mmCIF file of C-alpha atoms in Angstrom:
data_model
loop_
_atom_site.group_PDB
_atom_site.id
_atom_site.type_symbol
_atom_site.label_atom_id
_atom_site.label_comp_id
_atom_site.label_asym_id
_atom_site.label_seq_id
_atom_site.Cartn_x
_atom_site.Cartn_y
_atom_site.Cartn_z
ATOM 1 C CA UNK F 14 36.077 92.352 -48.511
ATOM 2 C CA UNK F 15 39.830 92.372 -48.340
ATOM 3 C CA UNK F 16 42.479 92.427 -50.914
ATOM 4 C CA UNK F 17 45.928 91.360 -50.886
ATOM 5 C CA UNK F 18 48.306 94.118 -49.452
ATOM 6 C CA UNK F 19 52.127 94.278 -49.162
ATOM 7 C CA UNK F 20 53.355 94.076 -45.049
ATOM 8 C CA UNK F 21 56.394 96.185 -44.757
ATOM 9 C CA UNK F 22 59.419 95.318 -41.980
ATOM 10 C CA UNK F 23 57.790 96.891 -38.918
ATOM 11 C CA UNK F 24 54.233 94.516 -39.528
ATOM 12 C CA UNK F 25 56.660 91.457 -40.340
ATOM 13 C CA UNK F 26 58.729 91.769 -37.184
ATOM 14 C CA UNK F 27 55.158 91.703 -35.016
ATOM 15 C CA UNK F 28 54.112 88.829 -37.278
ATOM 16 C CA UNK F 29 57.319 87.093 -36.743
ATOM 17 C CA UNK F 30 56.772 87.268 -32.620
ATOM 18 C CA UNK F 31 53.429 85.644 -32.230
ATOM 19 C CA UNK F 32 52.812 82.717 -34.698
ATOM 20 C CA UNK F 33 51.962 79.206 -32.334
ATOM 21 C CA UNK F 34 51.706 80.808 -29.111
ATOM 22 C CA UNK F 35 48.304 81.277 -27.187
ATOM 23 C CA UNK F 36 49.034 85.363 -26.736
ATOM 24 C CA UNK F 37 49.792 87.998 -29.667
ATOM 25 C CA UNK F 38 53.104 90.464 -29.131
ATOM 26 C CA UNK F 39 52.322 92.841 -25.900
ATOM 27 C CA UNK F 40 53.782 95.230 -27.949
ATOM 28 C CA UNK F 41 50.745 95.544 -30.791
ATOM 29 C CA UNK F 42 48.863 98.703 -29.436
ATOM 30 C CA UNK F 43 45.210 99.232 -29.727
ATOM 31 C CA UNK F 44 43.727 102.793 -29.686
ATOM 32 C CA UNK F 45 40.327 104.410 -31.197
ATOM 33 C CA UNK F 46 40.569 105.468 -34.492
ATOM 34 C CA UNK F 47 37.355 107.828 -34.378
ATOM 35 C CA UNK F 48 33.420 107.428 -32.150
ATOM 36 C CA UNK F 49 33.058 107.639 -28.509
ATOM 37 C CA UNK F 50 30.853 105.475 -26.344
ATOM 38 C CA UNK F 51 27.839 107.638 -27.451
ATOM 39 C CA UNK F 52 25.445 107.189 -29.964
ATOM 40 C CA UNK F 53 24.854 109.180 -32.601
ATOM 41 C CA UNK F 54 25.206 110.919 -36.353
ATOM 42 C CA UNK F 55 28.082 113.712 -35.840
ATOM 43 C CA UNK F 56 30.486 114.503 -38.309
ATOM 44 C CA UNK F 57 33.807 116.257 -37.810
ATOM 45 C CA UNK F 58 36.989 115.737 -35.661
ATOM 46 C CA UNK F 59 37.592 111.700 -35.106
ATOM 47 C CA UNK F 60 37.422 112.104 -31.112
ATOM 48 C CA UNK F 61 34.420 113.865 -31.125
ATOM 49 C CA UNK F 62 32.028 111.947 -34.412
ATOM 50 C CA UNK F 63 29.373 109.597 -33.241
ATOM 51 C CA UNK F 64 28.262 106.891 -34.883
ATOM 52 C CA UNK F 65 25.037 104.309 -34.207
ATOM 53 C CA UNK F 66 26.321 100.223 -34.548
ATOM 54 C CA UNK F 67 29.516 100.948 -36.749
ATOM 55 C CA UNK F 68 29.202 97.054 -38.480
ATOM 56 C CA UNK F 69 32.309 96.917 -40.937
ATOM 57 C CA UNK F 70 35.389 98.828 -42.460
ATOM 58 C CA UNK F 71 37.207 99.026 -45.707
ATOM 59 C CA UNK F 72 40.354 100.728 -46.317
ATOM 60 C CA UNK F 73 40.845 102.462 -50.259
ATOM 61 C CA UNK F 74 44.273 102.419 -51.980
ATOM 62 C CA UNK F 75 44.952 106.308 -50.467
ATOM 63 C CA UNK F 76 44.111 105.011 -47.258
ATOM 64 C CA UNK F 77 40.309 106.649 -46.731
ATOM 65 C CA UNK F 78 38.485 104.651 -43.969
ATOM 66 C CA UNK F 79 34.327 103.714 -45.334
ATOM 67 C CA UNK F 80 32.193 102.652 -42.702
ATOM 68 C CA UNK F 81 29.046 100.967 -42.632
ATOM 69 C CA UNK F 82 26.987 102.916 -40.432
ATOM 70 C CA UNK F 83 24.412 100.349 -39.865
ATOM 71 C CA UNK F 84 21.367 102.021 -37.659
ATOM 72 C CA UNK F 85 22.147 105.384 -39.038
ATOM 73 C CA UNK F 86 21.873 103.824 -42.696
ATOM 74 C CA UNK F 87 25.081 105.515 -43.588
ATOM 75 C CA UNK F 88 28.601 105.110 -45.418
ATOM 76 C CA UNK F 89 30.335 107.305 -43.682
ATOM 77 C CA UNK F 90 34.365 107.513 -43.820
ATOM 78 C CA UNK F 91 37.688 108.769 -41.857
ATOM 79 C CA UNK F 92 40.425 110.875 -43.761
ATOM 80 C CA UNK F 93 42.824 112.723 -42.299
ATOM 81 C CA UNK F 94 41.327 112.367 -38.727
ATOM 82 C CA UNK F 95 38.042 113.739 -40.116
ATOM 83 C CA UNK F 96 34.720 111.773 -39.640
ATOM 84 C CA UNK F 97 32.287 112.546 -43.057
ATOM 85 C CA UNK F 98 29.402 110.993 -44.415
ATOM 86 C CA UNK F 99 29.302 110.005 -47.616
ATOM 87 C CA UNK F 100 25.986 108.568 -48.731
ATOM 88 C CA UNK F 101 22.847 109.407 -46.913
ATOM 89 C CA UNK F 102 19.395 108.182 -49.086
ATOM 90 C CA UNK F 103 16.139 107.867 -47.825
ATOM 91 C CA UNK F 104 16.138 104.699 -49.855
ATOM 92 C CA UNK F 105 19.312 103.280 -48.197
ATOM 93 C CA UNK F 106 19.533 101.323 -44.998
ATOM 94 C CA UNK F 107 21.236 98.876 -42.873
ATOM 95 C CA UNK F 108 24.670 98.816 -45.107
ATOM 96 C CA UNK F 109 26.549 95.583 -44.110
ATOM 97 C CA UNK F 110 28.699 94.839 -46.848
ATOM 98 C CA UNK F 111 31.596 96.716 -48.062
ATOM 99 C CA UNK F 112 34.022 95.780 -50.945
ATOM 100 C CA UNK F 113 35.963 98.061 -53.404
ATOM 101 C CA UNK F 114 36.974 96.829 -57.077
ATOM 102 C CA UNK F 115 39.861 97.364 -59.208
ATOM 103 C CA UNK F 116 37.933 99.998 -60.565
ATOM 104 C CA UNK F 117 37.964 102.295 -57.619
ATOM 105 C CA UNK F 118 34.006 101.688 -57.180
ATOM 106 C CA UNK F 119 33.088 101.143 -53.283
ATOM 107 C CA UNK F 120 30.328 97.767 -53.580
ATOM 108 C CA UNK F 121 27.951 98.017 -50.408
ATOM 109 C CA UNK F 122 25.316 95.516 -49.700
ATOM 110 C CA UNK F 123 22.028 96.520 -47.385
ATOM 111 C CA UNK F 124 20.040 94.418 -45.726
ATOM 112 C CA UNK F 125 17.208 96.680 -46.533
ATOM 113 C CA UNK F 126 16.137 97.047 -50.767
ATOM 114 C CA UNK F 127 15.738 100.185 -51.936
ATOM 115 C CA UNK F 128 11.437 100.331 -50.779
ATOM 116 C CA UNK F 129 12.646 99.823 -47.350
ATOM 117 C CA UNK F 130 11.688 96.343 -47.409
ATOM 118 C CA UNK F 131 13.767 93.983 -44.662
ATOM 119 C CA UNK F 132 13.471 90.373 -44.781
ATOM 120 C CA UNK F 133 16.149 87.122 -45.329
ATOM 121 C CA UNK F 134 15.934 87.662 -48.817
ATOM 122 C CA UNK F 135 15.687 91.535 -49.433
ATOM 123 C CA UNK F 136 19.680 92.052 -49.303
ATOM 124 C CA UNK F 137 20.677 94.535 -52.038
ATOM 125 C CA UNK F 138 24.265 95.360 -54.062
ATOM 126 C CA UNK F 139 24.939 99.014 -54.713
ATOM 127 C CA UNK F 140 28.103 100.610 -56.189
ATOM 128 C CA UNK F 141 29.115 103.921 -54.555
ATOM 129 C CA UNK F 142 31.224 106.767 -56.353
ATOM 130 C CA UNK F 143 33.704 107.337 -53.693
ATOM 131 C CA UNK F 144 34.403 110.904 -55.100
ATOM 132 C CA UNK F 145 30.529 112.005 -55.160
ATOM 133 C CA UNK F 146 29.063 109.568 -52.787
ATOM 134 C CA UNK F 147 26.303 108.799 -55.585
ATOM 135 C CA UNK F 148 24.496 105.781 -55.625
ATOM 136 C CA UNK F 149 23.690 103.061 -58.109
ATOM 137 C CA UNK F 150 21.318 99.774 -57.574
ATOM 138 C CA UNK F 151 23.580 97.067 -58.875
ATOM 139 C CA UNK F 152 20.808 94.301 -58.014
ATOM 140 C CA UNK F 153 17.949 93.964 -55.617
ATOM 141 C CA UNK F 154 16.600 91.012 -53.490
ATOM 142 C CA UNK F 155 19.132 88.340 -53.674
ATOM 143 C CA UNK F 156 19.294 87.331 -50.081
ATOM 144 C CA UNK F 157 21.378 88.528 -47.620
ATOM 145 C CA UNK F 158 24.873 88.467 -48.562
ATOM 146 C CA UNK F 159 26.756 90.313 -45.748
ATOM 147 C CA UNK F 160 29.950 89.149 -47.036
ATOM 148 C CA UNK F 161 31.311 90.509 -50.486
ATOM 149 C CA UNK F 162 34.566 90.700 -51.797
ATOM 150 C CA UNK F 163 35.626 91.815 -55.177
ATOM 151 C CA UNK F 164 37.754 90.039 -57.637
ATOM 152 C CA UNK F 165 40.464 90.875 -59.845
ATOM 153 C CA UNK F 166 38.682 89.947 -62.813
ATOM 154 C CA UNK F 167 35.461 92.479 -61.602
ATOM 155 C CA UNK F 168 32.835 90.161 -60.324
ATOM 156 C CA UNK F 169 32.162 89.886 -56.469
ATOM 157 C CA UNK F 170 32.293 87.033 -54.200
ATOM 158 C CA UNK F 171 29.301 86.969 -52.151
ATOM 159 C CA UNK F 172 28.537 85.034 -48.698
ATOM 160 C CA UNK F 173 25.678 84.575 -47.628
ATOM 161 C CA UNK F 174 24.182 84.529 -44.202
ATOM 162 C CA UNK F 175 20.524 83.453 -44.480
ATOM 163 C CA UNK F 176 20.937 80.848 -47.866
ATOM 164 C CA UNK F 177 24.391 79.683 -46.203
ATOM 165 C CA UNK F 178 25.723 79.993 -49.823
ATOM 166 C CA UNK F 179 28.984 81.534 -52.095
ATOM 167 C CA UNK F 180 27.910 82.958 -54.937
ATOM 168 C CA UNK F 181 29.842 85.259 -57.487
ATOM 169 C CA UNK F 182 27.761 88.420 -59.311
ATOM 170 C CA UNK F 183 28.811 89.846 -62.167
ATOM 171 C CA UNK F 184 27.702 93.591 -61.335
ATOM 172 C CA UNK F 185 27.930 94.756 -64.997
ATOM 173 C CA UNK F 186 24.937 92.410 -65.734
ATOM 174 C CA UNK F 187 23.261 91.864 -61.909
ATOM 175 C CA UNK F 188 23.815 87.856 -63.395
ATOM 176 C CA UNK F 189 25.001 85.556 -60.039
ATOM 177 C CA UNK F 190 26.543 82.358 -60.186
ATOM 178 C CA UNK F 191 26.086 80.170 -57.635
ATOM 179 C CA UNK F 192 29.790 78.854 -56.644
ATOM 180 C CA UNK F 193 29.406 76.818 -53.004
ATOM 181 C CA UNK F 194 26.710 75.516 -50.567
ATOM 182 C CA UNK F 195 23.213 74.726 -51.369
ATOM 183 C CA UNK F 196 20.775 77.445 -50.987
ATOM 184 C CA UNK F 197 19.186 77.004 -47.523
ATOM 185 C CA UNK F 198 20.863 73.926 -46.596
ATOM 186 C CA UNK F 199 22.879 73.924 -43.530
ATOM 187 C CA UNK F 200 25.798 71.729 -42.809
ATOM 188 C CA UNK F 201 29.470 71.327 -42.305
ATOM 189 C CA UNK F 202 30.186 69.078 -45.409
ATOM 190 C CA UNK F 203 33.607 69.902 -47.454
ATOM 191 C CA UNK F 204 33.322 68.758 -51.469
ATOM 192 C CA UNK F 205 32.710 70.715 -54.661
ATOM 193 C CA UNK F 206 29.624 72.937 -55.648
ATOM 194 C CA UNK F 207 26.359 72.424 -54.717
ATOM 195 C CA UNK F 208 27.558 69.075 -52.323
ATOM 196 C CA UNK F 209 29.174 71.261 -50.194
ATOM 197 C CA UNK F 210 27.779 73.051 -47.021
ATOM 198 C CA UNK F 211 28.229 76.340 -44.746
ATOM 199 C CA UNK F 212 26.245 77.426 -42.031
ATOM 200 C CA UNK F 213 26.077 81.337 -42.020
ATOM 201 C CA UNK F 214 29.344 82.033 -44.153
ATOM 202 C CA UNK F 215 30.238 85.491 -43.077
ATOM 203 C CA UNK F 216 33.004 87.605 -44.045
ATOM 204 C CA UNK F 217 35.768 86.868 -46.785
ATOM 205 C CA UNK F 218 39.421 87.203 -47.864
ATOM 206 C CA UNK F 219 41.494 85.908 -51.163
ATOM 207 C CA UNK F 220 44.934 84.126 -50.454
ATOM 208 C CA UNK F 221 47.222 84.768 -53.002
ATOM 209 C CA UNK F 222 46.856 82.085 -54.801
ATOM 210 C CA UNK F 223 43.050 83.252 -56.013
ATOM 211 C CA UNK F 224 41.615 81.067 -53.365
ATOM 212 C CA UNK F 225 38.798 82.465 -50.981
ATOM 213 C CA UNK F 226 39.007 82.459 -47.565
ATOM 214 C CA UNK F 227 35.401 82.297 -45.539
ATOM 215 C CA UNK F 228 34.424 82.828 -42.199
ATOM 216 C CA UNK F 229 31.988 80.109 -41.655
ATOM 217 C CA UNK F 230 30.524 81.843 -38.573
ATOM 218 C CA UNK F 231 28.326 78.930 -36.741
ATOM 219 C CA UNK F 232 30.413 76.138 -38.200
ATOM 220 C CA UNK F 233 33.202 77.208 -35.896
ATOM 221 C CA UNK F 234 35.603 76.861 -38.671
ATOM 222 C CA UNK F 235 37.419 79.087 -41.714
ATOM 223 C CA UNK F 236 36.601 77.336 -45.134
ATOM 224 C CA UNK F 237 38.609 77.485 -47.987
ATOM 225 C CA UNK F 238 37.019 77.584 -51.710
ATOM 226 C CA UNK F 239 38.634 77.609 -55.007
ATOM 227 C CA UNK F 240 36.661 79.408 -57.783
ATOM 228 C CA UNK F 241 35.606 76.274 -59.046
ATOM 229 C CA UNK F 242 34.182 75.730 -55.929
ATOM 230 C CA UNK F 243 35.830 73.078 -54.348
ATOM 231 C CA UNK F 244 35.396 73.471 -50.643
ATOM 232 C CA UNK F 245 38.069 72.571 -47.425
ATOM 233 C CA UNK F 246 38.621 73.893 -44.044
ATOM 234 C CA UNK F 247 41.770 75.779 -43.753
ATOM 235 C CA UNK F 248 41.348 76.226 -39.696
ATOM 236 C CA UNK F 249 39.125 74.923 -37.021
ATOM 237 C CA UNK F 250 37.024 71.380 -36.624
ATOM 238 C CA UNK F 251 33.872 72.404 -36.334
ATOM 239 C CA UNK F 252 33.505 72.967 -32.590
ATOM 240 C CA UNK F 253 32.636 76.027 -30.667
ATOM 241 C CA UNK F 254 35.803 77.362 -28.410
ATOM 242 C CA UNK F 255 38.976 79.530 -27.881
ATOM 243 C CA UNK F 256 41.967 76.988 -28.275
ATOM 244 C CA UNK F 257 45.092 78.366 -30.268
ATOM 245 C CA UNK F 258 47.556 75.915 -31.939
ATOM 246 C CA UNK F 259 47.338 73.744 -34.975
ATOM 247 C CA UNK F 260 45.002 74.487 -37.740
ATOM 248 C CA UNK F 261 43.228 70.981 -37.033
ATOM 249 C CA UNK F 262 42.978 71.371 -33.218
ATOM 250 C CA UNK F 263 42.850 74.776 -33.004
ATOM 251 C CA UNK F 264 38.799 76.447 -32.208
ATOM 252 C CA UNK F 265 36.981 79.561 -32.784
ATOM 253 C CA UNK F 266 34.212 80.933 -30.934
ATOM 254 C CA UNK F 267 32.172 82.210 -33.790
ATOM 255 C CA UNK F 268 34.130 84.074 -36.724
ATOM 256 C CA UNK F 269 32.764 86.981 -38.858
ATOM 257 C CA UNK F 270 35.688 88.149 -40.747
ATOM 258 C CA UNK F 271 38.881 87.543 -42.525
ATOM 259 C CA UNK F 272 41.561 89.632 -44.004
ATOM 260 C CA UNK F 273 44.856 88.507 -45.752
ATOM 261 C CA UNK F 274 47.928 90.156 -46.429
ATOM 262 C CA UNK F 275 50.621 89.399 -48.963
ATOM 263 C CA UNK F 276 52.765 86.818 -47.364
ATOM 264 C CA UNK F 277 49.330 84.617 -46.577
ATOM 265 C CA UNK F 278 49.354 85.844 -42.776
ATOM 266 C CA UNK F 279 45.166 85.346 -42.417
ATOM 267 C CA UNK F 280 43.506 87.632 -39.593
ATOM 268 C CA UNK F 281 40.283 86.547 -38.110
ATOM 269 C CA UNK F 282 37.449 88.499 -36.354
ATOM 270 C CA UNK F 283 36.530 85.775 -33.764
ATOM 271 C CA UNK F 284 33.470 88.256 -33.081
ATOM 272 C CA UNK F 285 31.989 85.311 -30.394
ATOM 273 C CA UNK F 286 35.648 85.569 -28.663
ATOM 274 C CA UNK F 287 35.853 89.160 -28.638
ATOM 275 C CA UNK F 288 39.518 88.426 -29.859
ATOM 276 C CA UNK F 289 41.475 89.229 -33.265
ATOM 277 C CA UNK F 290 43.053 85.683 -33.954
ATOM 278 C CA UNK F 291 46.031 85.212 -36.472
ATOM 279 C CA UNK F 292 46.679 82.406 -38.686
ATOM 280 C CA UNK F 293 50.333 82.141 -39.679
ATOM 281 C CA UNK F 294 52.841 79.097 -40.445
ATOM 282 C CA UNK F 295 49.843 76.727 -39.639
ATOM 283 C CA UNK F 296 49.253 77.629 -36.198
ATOM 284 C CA UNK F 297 46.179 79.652 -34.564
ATOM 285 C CA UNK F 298 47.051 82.664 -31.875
ATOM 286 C CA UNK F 299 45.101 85.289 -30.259
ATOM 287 C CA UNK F 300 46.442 88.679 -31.366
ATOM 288 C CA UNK F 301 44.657 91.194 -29.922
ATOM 289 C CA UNK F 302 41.492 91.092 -27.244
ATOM 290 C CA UNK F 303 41.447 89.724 -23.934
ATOM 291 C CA UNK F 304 38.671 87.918 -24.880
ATOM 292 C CA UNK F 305 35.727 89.397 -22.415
ATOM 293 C CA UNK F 306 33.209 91.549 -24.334
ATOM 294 C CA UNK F 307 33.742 95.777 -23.643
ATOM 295 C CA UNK F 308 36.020 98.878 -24.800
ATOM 296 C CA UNK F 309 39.754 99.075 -23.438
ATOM 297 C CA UNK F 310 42.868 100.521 -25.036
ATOM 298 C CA UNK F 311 45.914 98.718 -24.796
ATOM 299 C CA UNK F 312 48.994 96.496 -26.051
ATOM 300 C CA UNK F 313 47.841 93.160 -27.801
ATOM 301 C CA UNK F 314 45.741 90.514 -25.467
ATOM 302 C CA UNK F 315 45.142 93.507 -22.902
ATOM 303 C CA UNK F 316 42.996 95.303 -25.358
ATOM 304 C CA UNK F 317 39.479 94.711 -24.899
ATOM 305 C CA UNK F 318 36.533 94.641 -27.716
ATOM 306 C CA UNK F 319 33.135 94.138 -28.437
ATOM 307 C CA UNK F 320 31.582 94.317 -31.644
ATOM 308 C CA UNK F 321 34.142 93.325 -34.330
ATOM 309 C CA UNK F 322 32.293 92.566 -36.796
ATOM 310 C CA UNK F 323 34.039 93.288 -39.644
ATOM 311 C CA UNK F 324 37.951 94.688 -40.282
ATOM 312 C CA UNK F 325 40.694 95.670 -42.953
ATOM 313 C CA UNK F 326 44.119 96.330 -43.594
ATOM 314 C CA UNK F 327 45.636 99.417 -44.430
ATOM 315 C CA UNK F 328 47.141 99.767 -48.221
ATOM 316 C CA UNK F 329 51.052 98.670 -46.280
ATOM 317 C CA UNK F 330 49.958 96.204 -43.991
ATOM 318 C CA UNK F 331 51.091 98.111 -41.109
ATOM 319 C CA UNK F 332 47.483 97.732 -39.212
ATOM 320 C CA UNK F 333 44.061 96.445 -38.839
ATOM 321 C CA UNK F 334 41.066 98.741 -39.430
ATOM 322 C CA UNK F 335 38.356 97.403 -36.846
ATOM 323 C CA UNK F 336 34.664 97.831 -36.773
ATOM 324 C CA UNK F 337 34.039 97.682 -33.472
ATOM 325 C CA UNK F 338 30.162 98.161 -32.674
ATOM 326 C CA UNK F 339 27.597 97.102 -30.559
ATOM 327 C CA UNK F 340 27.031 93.927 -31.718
ATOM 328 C CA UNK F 341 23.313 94.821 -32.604
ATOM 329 C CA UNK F 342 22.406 95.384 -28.917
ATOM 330 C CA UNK F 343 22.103 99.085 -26.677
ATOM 331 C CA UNK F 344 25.789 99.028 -25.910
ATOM 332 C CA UNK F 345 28.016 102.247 -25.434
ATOM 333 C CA UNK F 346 30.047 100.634 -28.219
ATOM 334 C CA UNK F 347 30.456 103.134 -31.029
ATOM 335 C CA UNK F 348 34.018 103.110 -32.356
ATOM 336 C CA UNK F 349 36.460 102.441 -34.904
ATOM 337 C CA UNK F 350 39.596 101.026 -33.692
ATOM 338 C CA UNK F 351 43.277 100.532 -35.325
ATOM 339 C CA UNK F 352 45.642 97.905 -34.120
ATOM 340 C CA UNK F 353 49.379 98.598 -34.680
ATOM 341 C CA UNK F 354 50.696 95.577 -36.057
#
C-alpha cells in the first residue's frame, strides 16, 4: 500500500523527538480530515460528507486522498477539501485494498467478485482510472488479499488474510506467484518460502532497500520478507500487548498497517491498541492515540481513535492519512483523520 516518500525538516524534527520513549511528541496534532460521526453517502464540503465504515486510505503523487468506502461499496476521494466519489458499480463492493503503481493506475481489491459473491476466497483485483473512475477486473477469486502494495517493477504484493499468505500478481497477465506462507497454514515460523508462516498478514510497506514490511495482525508481530521470500520479524515477539522499547521486547496489540518513509522511519496501525506506533532507530513508541477506542482531536497520545485500519503518507512526508472507521461494528465512527507529523 505505501511507497517510499521523502520527509522534509518539519516531519524530521517530530521524528527526531519521539524515537525510544513510551509517548510520541505532544506537539503532533490530530484533526479530521473530512466525515462526521454520521453515517452516510454525501458528497461535497469535507466537514459536511458522510461516509459508511471508511476502511483504508491512499495518497496519489498530487496529493488526492482515495478512500475505500467499505459498506457504501465506494472509492471515494478528498481534493482540495472536497469529498467525491469516484467509482460507484453495481458490481463493486466491499473495497479493502488500495495500492497505486508507477503507472498512475489506483489497484483496489473487494472482498466481494464482481456477481456479488462474498466468501474467504471471492477477493477480487481491479485497476481504477483515477481520471475517469472506470473500472477494469484485473483477476477474480483469489482469496482475500486485503493487503496490496505495488512494486516498482509493476507487479503487486499481496497479503492475505484468510490463506495467511504473500503472494505477488502480475496484473498484466492476472498470473500470481506465491512468495511467503503456506496457503491456509497458520503459524509464527520465520524461514524462506513455503516453510514460513503468518497468521492473518494484513497491511504492507517496502523499506528502501526493496524489502517488504507486513503487518502480521494476530501474530502480534511486523514481519519482514525479501522478494525471494525469506521471512524475519523486524518488531514484536509474538505476544499480544502495548509495551514500547526494543524491537525484540517491544509488543503490539494487533497491527493492520504499515507505512514507510524515506529515511526507514516505519509507522504502524496498532488497530487492537487504538494507537499509531513508530518504529525508528530500533526502538517501538506510541505516536499518536491514547490507546482507548473513540473519536478525539488532539496533540499526539491525547488524540483518541477507533477504527484505523489502514493509513498513508502524504507525497512530503509531512503527515499520516488515517482511515479511521468503525471497525466493522454500528459505531458513530465515520472519518478520515490527518496527523501532523
Amino acid at each position: 500500500m505505501k511507497r517510499l516518500l521523502w520527509i522534509f525538516p518539519a516531519a524530521m524534527v517530530a521524528l527526531a523527538g519521539c524515537g525510544g520513549t513510551s509517548d510520541g511528541p505532544s506537539y503532533l496534532a490530530t484533526n479530521t480530515l473530512a466525515g462526521t460521526a454520521a453515517t452516510g453517502a454525501i458528497d461535497g464540503p469535507a466537514a459536511t460528507a458522510t461516509f459508511d465504515n471508511p476502511v483504508n486510505a491512499e495518497v496519489g503523487p498530487d496529493g488526492t486522498v482515495y478512500v475505500a468506502d467499505f459498506y457504501n461499496g465506494r472509492i471515494r476521494k478528498i481534493k482540495d477539501g472536497v469529498v467525491s466519489t469516484l467509482v460507484q458499480a453495481a458490481n463493486f463492493q466491499r473495497p479493502f485494498g488500495l495500492t497505486i503503481a508507477p503507472s498512475g493506475d489506483l489497484y483496489v481489491q473487494t472482498d466481494a467478485n464482481d456477481s456479488l459473491e462474498r466468501s474467504s476466497d471471492t477477493g477480487t483485483i481491479w485497476r481504477v482510472n483515477t481520471a475517469t473512475g472506470a473500472l477494469t477486473l484485473v483477476v477474480r477469486n483469489v482469496g482475500r488479499p486485503r493487503g496490496l502494495l505495488a512494486l516498482a517493477d509493476g507487479r503487486i504484493a499481496l497479503s492475505d488474510i484468510g490463506r495467511h499468505q504473500i503472494s505477488l500478481l502480475d496484473p498484466t497477465t492476472g498470473v500470481i506467484t506465491e512468495l511467503a506462507g503456506k496457503r491456509g497454514g497458520i503459524g509464527y515460523v520465520n524461514g524462506t518460502g513455503l516453510a514460513s508462516r503468518f497468521y492473518r498478514p494484513y497491511g504492507m510497506a517496502q523499506l528502501p532497500n526493496g524489502d517488504l514490511l507486513v503487518a502480521d495482525q494476530y501474530n502480534y508481530s511486523i514481519r519482514r520478507v525479501t522478494l525471494a521470500g525469506v521471512v524475519t520479524t523486524y518488531a514484536g515477539i509474538g505476544q499480544k500487548g502495548s509495551a514500547s522499547g526494543a524491537l525484540t521486547r517491544a509488543r503490539f496489540m494487533g497491527p493492520q498497517d504499515v507505512a514507510v518513509d524515506a529515511r526507514g522511519n516505519v509507522y504502524v496501525a496498532d488497530t487492537g491498541g487504538f494507537r499509531i506506533r513508530l518504529i525508528a532507530r530500533g526502538q517501538v513508541s506510541n505516536l499518536a492515540g491514547d490507546g482507548i477506542g473513540g473519536y478525539r482531536e488532539g496533540f499526539g497520545t491525547a488524540a483518541r481513535f477507533y477504527g484505523i485500519e489502514g493509513f498513508d503518507l502524504t507525497p512530503d512526508g509531512s503527515a499520516l492519512i488515517v482511515a479511521d472507521g468503525t471497525g466493522g461494528e454500528v459505531r458513530p465512527y465515520n472519518r478520515v483523520r490527518r496527523i501532523q507529523l
